[in-house]
């Protein structure tokens, strides 16, 4: 599950999930909520990013989705597959092409976290809006 | 709520000593009055300022203007000077929107003369200046300029290639709209892709274009020098480097984060990611940031050009010709400047350069009165034109505030204010409102911001800048 944490100027996404893969899926769902567009039919995008550690990988994942939204109007709707390795994530994302609101400027490293917890994993990422 | 002990130094200055946390290298200082400080203590602003005080090479103090609020890494309203060549430069200390800033145009007529054409003018500007950033919006941007030359030379490229702007506008722009040392080659292909179609677009969030009227003159001599008079109509443009700047920051936060251990740097927050000014990463960032800053000045020049076209359409070609640019200032940038006999890299994150009278970097027209700085309030309240004062050189590395400063989160303000109701309220105050979404409008409601009047009174009493004129909005185009 994900939730939005109050932040004076930006948007903070807090995630808890049973597995690491689900953290990435929840992050996608959170971004999809922000960028929500109406439309018919689904497009698919293959996304592959790498980073030296899990928190940076989560930031890179969201950053790639923000870039797809800004550069081609691709808004994620669902995660069809996701493979996680030590320093990379590869996924197929279904989404719609539209004119999403330009809400998210960037994915920051501020208080960036991705760590084990009693229920599995928890993560925090602050988006610059 | 901050638990850091902060002590009053004088009427407008508060300090957290460097002994407050073991990793602080210098004190953290905040310009504020008791009421503003109480608001500042409600979020993580002071913790973020203390984090800034840990940066290698930081000198004197990590400073905050009275409009400080919680950001990411640096607080918004933060100022940090690091000493070259060993001190660091931090992309997060500039922010994602590199050279976000404000340009003020003064129209050659009064509000009374504008009369009922006000709505038509706002509508025409709204038709000509694209707002949003993403998807199809990105392809509505101004095309034709050679991006490479814009990155190198800023708005001069638009002037010489497309006839946009004028020599006088370049002259009346901070740093003449061009930071030296731009390295277009350090701007990534992805940053170029994001920015190429966005020149001349406003963006989102708190970006706006406001039609205003001068409703108070505090310093007549400075107002005359700036070409402003009571009742006059003015146009305030708030935008930045768009996706290009966002991507430059993203690229270098990552790159410097990966090089921290090589430089032996430990940080309390990864967003403070930084590198020594003379390191390959530091030099590359300064070059890419300068290129993005030049892009931002060109962006505001292109927006101003489109606004001038709207003025010509609605008010006639003479009104467009006689509309003059007062100045254009950056409020997210890092610049190499001399202060107190030292060569420093001054990070201004949500803070405005405010050089005093006599400073040689000012255009001759303003050297007698000080540099103009523009302080937007919010959609329903006043904005101010300030002029830099000597205290800024003594106390804040030549810097003043940049706005009112947020008080409430976007979620909190949406719980209090509904977009359609806010629109009715503003229109009831005689303000024409054009906004792409009711939600976005609500998030920027006046309730979300501190009292801008109180903020500028603090910087005036602190001797950083003086009020020259007050502006009231009569039309708002929200990004």
CSV table of N, CA, C and O in Angstrom, one decimal, chain A residues 4-12 33-34 49-50 52-56 59-60 63-64 66-74 97-112 126-129, chain B residues 43-44 48 69-73 76 96-97 131-140 190 193-194 198 203-207 242-244 246-247 250 253-254 257 269-271 406-412 439 443:
chain,number,residue,atom,x,y,z
A,4,UNK,N,0.1,9.2,1.0
A,4,UNK,CA,0.8,10.5,0.8
A,4,UNK,C,1.0,11.1,2.1
A,4,UNK,O,0.1,11.2,2.9
A,5,UNK,N,2.2,11.6,2.4
A,5,UNK,CA,2.5,12.2,3.7
A,5,UNK,C,2.6,13.7,3.5
A,5,UNK,O,3.1,14.2,2.5
A,6,UNK,N,2.1,14.4,4.5
A,6,UNK,CA,2.0,15.9,4.4
A,6,UNK,C,3.4,16.5,4.2
A,6,UNK,O,4.4,16.1,5.0
A,7,UNK,N,3.6,17.3,3.3
A,7,UNK,CA,4.9,18.0,3.1
A,7,UNK,C,4.5,19.5,2.7
A,7,UNK,O,3.7,19.6,1.8
A,8,UNK,N,5.2,20.5,3.2
A,8,UNK,CA,4.8,21.9,3.0
A,8,UNK,C,4.8,22.2,1.5
A,8,UNK,O,3.8,22.9,1.1
A,9,UNK,N,5.8,21.8,0.8
A,9,UNK,CA,5.8,22.3,-0.6
A,9,UNK,C,5.8,21.1,-1.6
A,9,UNK,O,5.3,21.4,-2.8
A,10,UNK,N,6.2,20.0,-1.3
A,10,UNK,CA,6.3,18.9,-2.3
A,10,UNK,C,5.3,17.8,-2.0
A,10,UNK,O,4.4,18.0,-1.3
A,11,UNK,N,5.6,16.6,-2.5
A,11,UNK,CA,4.7,15.5,-2.4
A,11,UNK,C,5.6,14.3,-1.9
A,11,UNK,O,6.5,13.9,-2.5
A,12,UNK,N,5.2,13.7,-0.7
A,12,UNK,CA,6.0,12.6,-0.2
A,12,UNK,C,5.2,11.3,-0.2
A,12,UNK,O,4.1,11.3,0.3
A,33,UNK,N,-1.8,7.6,-9.9
A,33,UNK,CA,-2.9,8.4,-9.3
A,33,UNK,C,-2.7,9.9,-9.5
A,33,UNK,O,-3.6,10.6,-9.9
A,34,UNK,N,-1.4,10.4,-9.4
A,34,UNK,CA,-1.1,11.8,-9.6
A,34,UNK,C,-1.4,12.2,-11.1
A,34,UNK,O,-1.8,13.3,-11.4
A,49,UNK,N,15.9,0.2,-15.8
A,49,UNK,CA,16.8,1.2,-15.2
A,49,UNK,C,17.7,0.5,-14.2
A,49,UNK,O,17.5,-0.6,-13.7
A,50,UNK,N,18.9,1.1,-13.9
A,50,UNK,CA,19.8,0.6,-13.0
A,50,UNK,C,20.2,1.7,-12.0
A,50,UNK,O,20.1,2.8,-12.2
A,52,UNK,N,22.9,2.0,-8.0
A,52,UNK,CA,23.8,1.3,-7.2
A,52,UNK,C,23.2,0.7,-5.9
A,52,UNK,O,23.8,-0.2,-5.3
A,53,UNK,N,22.0,1.1,-5.5
A,53,UNK,CA,21.3,0.6,-4.3
A,53,UNK,C,19.8,0.6,-4.5
A,53,UNK,O,19.3,1.3,-5.4
A,54,UNK,N,19.1,0.0,-3.6
A,54,UNK,CA,17.6,-0.1,-3.7
A,54,UNK,C,17.0,1.3,-3.6
A,54,UNK,O,16.1,1.6,-4.5
A,55,UNK,N,17.3,2.2,-2.7
A,55,UNK,CA,16.6,3.5,-2.7
A,55,UNK,C,16.8,4.3,-4.0
A,55,UNK,O,15.9,4.8,-4.6
A,56,UNK,N,18.1,4.3,-4.5
A,56,UNK,CA,18.3,5.0,-5.8
A,56,UNK,C,17.6,4.3,-6.9
A,56,UNK,O,17.2,4.9,-7.9
A,59,UNK,N,14.1,5.5,-7.0
A,59,UNK,CA,14.1,6.9,-7.6
A,59,UNK,C,14.2,6.8,-9.1
A,59,UNK,O,13.5,7.5,-9.8
A,60,UNK,N,15.1,5.9,-9.5
A,60,UNK,CA,15.3,5.8,-11.0
A,60,UNK,C,14.1,5.3,-11.7
A,60,UNK,O,13.7,5.7,-12.8
A,63,UNK,N,11.6,8.0,-11.8
A,63,UNK,CA,12.1,9.1,-12.8
A,63,UNK,C,11.9,8.7,-14.2
A,63,UNK,O,11.5,9.5,-15.0
A,64,UNK,N,12.0,7.4,-14.5
A,64,UNK,CA,11.8,6.9,-15.9
A,64,UNK,C,10.3,7.0,-16.2
A,64,UNK,O,10.0,7.4,-17.4
A,66,UNK,N,8.2,9.3,-14.9
A,66,UNK,CA,8.0,10.7,-15.1
A,66,UNK,C,8.4,11.2,-16.4
A,66,UNK,O,7.7,11.9,-17.1
A,67,UNK,N,9.6,10.7,-16.9
A,67,UNK,CA,10.1,11.1,-18.2
A,67,UNK,C,9.2,10.6,-19.3
A,67,UNK,O,8.9,11.4,-20.2
A,68,UNK,N,8.7,9.4,-19.2
A,68,UNK,CA,7.7,8.9,-20.2
A,68,UNK,C,6.5,9.7,-20.3
A,68,UNK,O,5.9,10.0,-21.3
A,69,UNK,N,6.0,10.2,-19.1
A,69,UNK,CA,4.8,11.0,-19.1
A,69,UNK,C,5.1,12.4,-19.7
A,69,UNK,O,4.3,12.9,-20.5
A,70,UNK,N,6.2,13.0,-19.4
A,70,UNK,CA,6.5,14.3,-19.9
A,70,UNK,C,6.9,14.3,-21.4
A,70,UNK,O,6.5,15.2,-22.1
A,71,UNK,N,7.7,13.3,-21.8
A,71,UNK,CA,8.2,13.4,-23.2
A,71,UNK,C,7.2,12.8,-24.2
A,71,UNK,O,7.1,13.3,-25.3
A,72,UNK,N,6.4,11.8,-23.8
A,72,UNK,CA,5.4,11.3,-24.8
A,72,UNK,C,4.0,11.2,-24.3
A,72,UNK,O,3.2,10.6,-25.0
A,73,UNK,N,3.7,11.7,-23.1
A,73,UNK,CA,2.4,11.6,-22.6
A,73,UNK,C,1.9,10.2,-22.2
A,73,UNK,O,0.7,10.0,-22.1
A,74,UNK,N,2.9,9.4,-21.9
A,74,UNK,CA,2.6,8.0,-21.5
A,74,UNK,C,2.3,7.9,-20.0
A,74,UNK,O,3.2,8.2,-19.2
A,97,UNK,N,-1.9,6.9,-23.5
A,97,UNK,CA,-1.3,8.1,-24.1
A,97,UNK,C,-2.3,9.2,-23.9
A,97,UNK,O,-3.5,9.0,-24.2
A,98,UNK,N,-1.8,10.3,-23.4
A,98,UNK,CA,-2.7,11.4,-23.1
A,98,UNK,C,-2.0,12.7,-22.9
A,98,UNK,O,-0.8,12.8,-23.4
A,99,UNK,N,-2.6,13.6,-22.2
A,99,UNK,CA,-1.9,14.9,-21.9
A,99,UNK,C,-2.0,15.1,-20.4
A,99,UNK,O,-2.7,15.9,-19.9
A,100,UNK,N,-1.1,14.3,-19.7
A,100,UNK,CA,-1.1,14.3,-18.3
A,100,UNK,C,-0.8,15.7,-17.7
A,100,UNK,O,0.0,16.4,-18.3
A,101,UNK,N,-1.3,16.0,-16.5
A,101,UNK,CA,-1.0,17.2,-15.8
A,101,UNK,C,0.5,17.2,-15.5
A,101,UNK,O,1.1,16.2,-15.1
A,102,UNK,N,1.2,18.3,-15.8
A,102,UNK,CA,2.6,18.4,-15.5
A,102,UNK,C,3.0,18.6,-14.1
A,102,UNK,O,3.6,19.6,-13.7
A,103,UNK,N,2.5,17.6,-13.3
A,103,UNK,CA,2.7,17.9,-11.8
A,103,UNK,C,4.1,17.6,-11.3
A,103,UNK,O,4.5,18.3,-10.4
A,104,UNK,N,4.7,16.6,-11.8
A,104,UNK,CA,5.9,16.1,-11.1
A,104,UNK,C,7.1,16.6,-11.9
A,104,UNK,O,7.3,16.3,-13.1
A,105,UNK,N,8.0,17.5,-11.3
A,105,UNK,CA,9.2,18.0,-12.0
A,105,UNK,C,10.3,16.9,-11.9
A,105,UNK,O,11.0,16.8,-12.8
A,106,UNK,N,10.4,16.3,-10.7
A,106,UNK,CA,11.6,15.4,-10.5
A,106,UNK,C,11.3,14.5,-9.3
A,106,UNK,O,10.5,14.8,-8.5
A,107,UNK,N,12.1,13.5,-9.3
A,107,UNK,CA,12.1,12.5,-8.1
A,107,UNK,C,13.4,12.8,-7.3
A,107,UNK,O,14.5,12.7,-7.9
A,108,UNK,N,13.2,13.2,-6.1
A,108,UNK,CA,14.4,13.7,-5.3
A,108,UNK,C,15.0,12.6,-4.5
A,108,UNK,O,14.4,11.5,-4.4
A,109,UNK,N,16.2,12.8,-4.0
A,109,UNK,CA,16.9,11.9,-3.1
A,109,UNK,C,16.6,12.3,-1.6
A,109,UNK,O,17.3,11.8,-0.7
A,110,UNK,N,15.8,13.3,-1.4
A,110,UNK,CA,15.6,13.8,0.0
A,110,UNK,C,14.8,12.8,0.8
A,110,UNK,O,13.8,12.3,0.5
A,111,UNK,N,15.4,12.4,1.9
A,111,UNK,CA,14.9,11.4,2.8
A,111,UNK,C,14.5,10.1,2.1
A,111,UNK,O,13.6,9.3,2.5
A,112,UNK,N,15.2,9.8,1.0
A,112,UNK,CA,15.0,8.6,0.2
A,112,UNK,C,15.3,7.4,1.0
A,112,UNK,O,16.4,7.3,1.6
A,126,UNK,N,10.4,11.5,-2.0
A,126,UNK,CA,9.8,12.9,-2.1
A,126,UNK,C,9.8,13.3,-3.6
A,126,UNK,O,10.9,13.3,-4.2
A,127,UNK,N,8.7,13.7,-4.1
A,127,UNK,CA,8.6,14.2,-5.5
A,127,UNK,C,8.6,15.7,-5.5
A,127,UNK,O,7.9,16.3,-4.7
A,128,UNK,N,9.4,16.3,-6.4
A,128,UNK,CA,9.3,17.8,-6.5
A,128,UNK,C,8.2,18.1,-7.5
A,128,UNK,O,8.1,17.7,-8.6
A,129,UNK,N,7.2,18.9,-6.9
A,129,UNK,CA,6.0,19.2,-7.8
A,129,UNK,C,5.9,20.7,-7.9
A,129,UNK,O,6.5,21.5,-7.1
B,43,UNK,N,7.5,23.0,10.4
B,43,UNK,CA,7.9,21.9,9.5
B,43,UNK,C,9.4,21.6,9.7
B,43,UNK,O,10.0,22.0,10.7
B,44,UNK,N,10.0,21.0,8.7
B,44,UNK,CA,11.4,20.6,8.8
B,44,UNK,C,12.4,21.6,8.3
B,44,UNK,O,13.6,21.3,8.0
B,48,UNK,N,16.5,21.1,7.9
B,48,UNK,CA,17.1,21.1,6.6
B,48,UNK,C,18.2,22.2,6.5
B,48,UNK,O,19.3,22.0,5.9
B,69,UNK,N,10.8,27.8,3.8
B,69,UNK,CA,9.9,26.6,4.2
B,69,UNK,C,10.6,25.3,3.8
B,69,UNK,O,11.6,25.3,3.0
B,70,UNK,N,10.0,24.3,4.2
B,70,UNK,CA,10.5,22.9,4.0
B,70,UNK,C,10.6,22.7,2.5
B,70,UNK,O,9.6,22.8,1.7
B,71,UNK,N,11.8,22.2,2.0
B,71,UNK,CA,11.9,21.8,0.6
B,71,UNK,C,12.4,20.4,0.6
B,71,UNK,O,11.9,19.5,1.3
B,72,UNK,N,13.4,20.1,-0.3
B,72,UNK,CA,14.0,18.8,-0.3
B,72,UNK,C,15.5,19.1,-0.3
B,72,UNK,O,16.0,19.9,-1.0
B,73,UNK,N,16.3,18.5,0.6
B,73,UNK,CA,17.7,18.9,0.8
B,73,UNK,C,17.8,20.2,1.4
B,73,UNK,O,17.7,20.4,2.6
B,76,UNK,N,13.7,25.8,1.0
B,76,UNK,CA,13.4,26.9,0.1
B,76,UNK,C,13.6,28.2,0.9
B,76,UNK,O,13.1,28.3,2.0
B,96,UNK,N,15.8,21.7,-8.7
B,96,UNK,CA,15.5,21.2,-10.0
B,96,UNK,C,15.1,22.2,-11.0
B,96,UNK,O,15.5,22.1,-12.1
B,97,UNK,N,14.4,23.3,-10.5
B,97,UNK,CA,14.1,24.3,-11.5
B,97,UNK,C,15.2,25.4,-11.5
B,97,UNK,O,15.1,26.4,-10.9
B,131,UNK,N,0.8,26.8,-21.0
B,131,UNK,CA,1.1,26.6,-19.5
B,131,UNK,C,1.7,25.3,-19.2
B,131,UNK,O,2.9,25.3,-18.8
B,132,UNK,N,1.1,24.2,-19.4
B,132,UNK,CA,1.5,22.9,-18.8
B,132,UNK,C,2.9,22.4,-19.4
B,132,UNK,O,3.4,23.0,-20.3
B,133,UNK,N,3.3,21.3,-18.9
B,133,UNK,CA,4.7,20.9,-19.3
B,133,UNK,C,4.6,19.6,-20.1
B,133,UNK,O,5.4,19.3,-21.0
B,134,UNK,N,3.7,18.7,-19.7
B,134,UNK,CA,3.8,17.3,-20.2
B,134,UNK,C,3.1,17.0,-21.5
B,134,UNK,O,2.3,17.8,-22.0
B,135,UNK,N,3.4,15.8,-21.9
B,135,UNK,CA,2.6,15.2,-23.1
B,135,UNK,C,2.6,16.1,-24.3
B,135,UNK,O,3.6,16.7,-24.7
B,136,UNK,N,1.4,16.3,-24.8
B,136,UNK,CA,1.3,17.1,-26.0
B,136,UNK,C,1.7,18.6,-25.7
B,136,UNK,O,2.1,19.3,-26.6
B,137,UNK,N,1.5,19.0,-24.5
B,137,UNK,CA,1.9,20.4,-24.1
B,137,UNK,C,3.3,20.7,-24.5
B,137,UNK,O,3.6,21.8,-24.9
B,138,UNK,N,4.2,19.7,-24.3
B,138,UNK,CA,5.6,20.0,-24.5
B,138,UNK,C,5.9,20.3,-26.0
B,138,UNK,O,6.9,20.9,-26.3
B,139,UNK,N,5.0,19.9,-26.9
B,139,UNK,CA,5.2,20.1,-28.3
B,139,UNK,C,4.6,21.5,-28.8
B,139,UNK,O,4.6,21.8,-29.9
B,140,UNK,N,4.0,22.2,-27.8
B,140,UNK,CA,3.5,23.5,-28.2
B,140,UNK,C,4.5,24.6,-28.0
B,140,UNK,O,4.3,25.8,-28.2
B,190,UNK,N,19.0,13.6,-22.7
B,190,UNK,CA,17.6,13.5,-22.1
B,190,UNK,C,17.1,14.9,-21.7
B,190,UNK,O,16.0,15.3,-21.9
B,193,UNK,N,16.2,16.7,-24.7
B,193,UNK,CA,14.9,16.2,-25.3
B,193,UNK,C,13.7,16.9,-24.5
B,193,UNK,O,12.7,17.3,-25.0
B,194,UNK,N,13.9,16.9,-23.1
B,194,UNK,CA,12.8,17.5,-22.3
B,194,UNK,C,12.7,19.0,-22.6
B,194,UNK,O,11.6,19.5,-22.5
B,198,UNK,N,10.0,23.1,-25.0
B,198,UNK,CA,9.4,23.8,-23.9
B,198,UNK,C,9.8,25.3,-23.8
B,198,UNK,O,9.3,26.0,-22.9
B,203,UNK,N,4.9,26.3,-17.6
B,203,UNK,CA,5.1,25.3,-16.6
B,203,UNK,C,4.0,25.2,-15.6
B,203,UNK,O,3.0,25.8,-15.8
B,204,UNK,N,4.2,24.4,-14.5
B,204,UNK,CA,3.1,24.2,-13.6
B,204,UNK,C,3.4,24.6,-12.2
B,204,UNK,O,4.3,25.4,-12.0
B,205,UNK,N,2.7,24.0,-11.2
B,205,UNK,CA,3.0,24.3,-9.8
B,205,UNK,C,2.7,25.8,-9.5
B,205,UNK,O,1.6,26.3,-9.7
B,206,UNK,N,3.7,26.4,-8.9
B,206,UNK,CA,3.5,27.8,-8.5
B,206,UNK,C,3.9,28.8,-9.6
B,206,UNK,O,4.0,30.0,-9.4
B,207,UNK,N,4.2,28.3,-10.8
B,207,UNK,CA,4.5,29.3,-11.9
B,207,UNK,C,3.2,30.0,-12.4
B,207,UNK,O,2.1,29.5,-12.4
B,242,UNK,N,12.3,24.7,-16.9
B,242,UNK,CA,11.4,23.7,-17.4
B,242,UNK,C,12.1,22.3,-17.3
B,242,UNK,O,13.0,22.1,-16.5
B,243,UNK,N,11.7,21.4,-18.2
B,243,UNK,CA,12.2,20.0,-18.0
B,243,UNK,C,13.7,19.9,-18.2
B,243,UNK,O,14.4,19.0,-17.7
B,244,UNK,N,14.3,20.8,-19.0
B,244,UNK,CA,15.7,20.8,-19.2
B,244,UNK,C,16.5,21.0,-17.9
B,244,UNK,O,17.4,20.2,-17.5
B,246,UNK,N,15.2,20.6,-14.8
B,246,UNK,CA,14.9,19.5,-13.9
B,246,UNK,C,15.8,18.3,-14.2
B,246,UNK,O,16.3,17.6,-13.3
B,247,UNK,N,16.1,18.0,-15.5
B,247,UNK,CA,16.9,16.8,-15.8
B,247,UNK,C,18.4,17.1,-15.5
B,247,UNK,O,19.1,16.1,-15.1
B,250,UNK,N,18.6,16.4,-11.9
B,250,UNK,CA,18.5,14.9,-11.6
B,250,UNK,C,19.8,14.2,-12.0
B,250,UNK,O,20.3,13.4,-11.3
B,253,UNK,N,22.6,15.2,-9.4
B,253,UNK,CA,22.4,14.6,-8.0
B,253,UNK,C,22.9,13.2,-8.0
B,253,UNK,O,23.6,12.7,-7.1
B,254,UNK,N,22.5,12.4,-9.1
B,254,UNK,CA,22.9,11.0,-9.2
B,254,UNK,C,24.4,10.9,-9.3
B,254,UNK,O,25.0,10.1,-8.6
B,257,UNK,N,26.2,11.9,-6.1
B,257,UNK,CA,25.9,10.9,-5.1
B,257,UNK,C,26.8,9.7,-5.2
B,257,UNK,O,27.4,9.2,-4.2
B,269,UNK,N,21.8,13.9,4.3
B,269,UNK,CA,20.7,13.8,3.4
B,269,UNK,C,21.3,13.6,2.0
B,269,UNK,O,22.0,14.5,1.6
B,270,UNK,N,20.9,12.5,1.3
B,270,UNK,CA,21.4,12.3,0.0
B,270,UNK,C,21.1,13.4,-1.0
B,270,UNK,O,21.8,13.6,-2.0
B,271,UNK,N,20.0,14.1,-0.8
B,271,UNK,CA,19.7,15.2,-1.7
B,271,UNK,C,20.7,16.4,-1.6
B,271,UNK,O,20.7,17.2,-2.5
B,406,UNK,N,5.6,29.1,1.5
B,406,UNK,CA,4.4,28.3,1.7
B,406,UNK,C,4.3,28.1,3.2
B,406,UNK,O,5.2,28.0,4.0
B,407,UNK,N,3.0,28.0,3.6
B,407,UNK,CA,2.7,27.8,5.0
B,407,UNK,C,1.9,26.4,5.2
B,407,UNK,O,2.1,25.7,6.2
B,408,UNK,N,1.1,26.1,4.2
B,408,UNK,CA,0.3,24.9,4.2
B,408,UNK,C,0.7,24.0,3.1
B,408,UNK,O,1.0,24.4,2.0
B,409,UNK,N,0.7,22.7,3.3
B,409,UNK,CA,0.9,21.7,2.2
B,409,UNK,C,-0.2,21.8,1.2
B,409,UNK,O,-1.3,22.3,1.5
B,410,UNK,N,0.0,21.2,0.1
B,410,UNK,CA,-1.0,21.2,-1.0
B,410,UNK,C,-2.3,20.4,-0.5
B,410,UNK,O,-3.4,20.8,-0.8
B,411,UNK,N,-2.1,19.3,0.2
B,411,UNK,CA,-3.2,18.6,0.7
B,411,UNK,C,-4.0,19.4,1.8
B,411,UNK,O,-5.2,19.5,1.7
B,412,UNK,N,-3.2,20.1,2.7
B,412,UNK,CA,-3.9,20.8,3.7
B,412,UNK,C,-4.7,22.0,3.1
B,412,UNK,O,-5.8,22.2,3.6
B,439,UNK,N,-8.0,22.0,-9.1
B,439,UNK,CA,-7.2,21.5,-8.1
B,439,UNK,C,-5.9,22.3,-8.0
B,439,UNK,O,-5.5,22.7,-6.9
B,443,UNK,N,-4.5,24.6,-4.8
B,443,UNK,CA,-3.2,24.4,-4.2
B,443,UNK,C,-2.4,25.7,-4.0
B,443,UNK,O,-1.5,25.7,-3.2
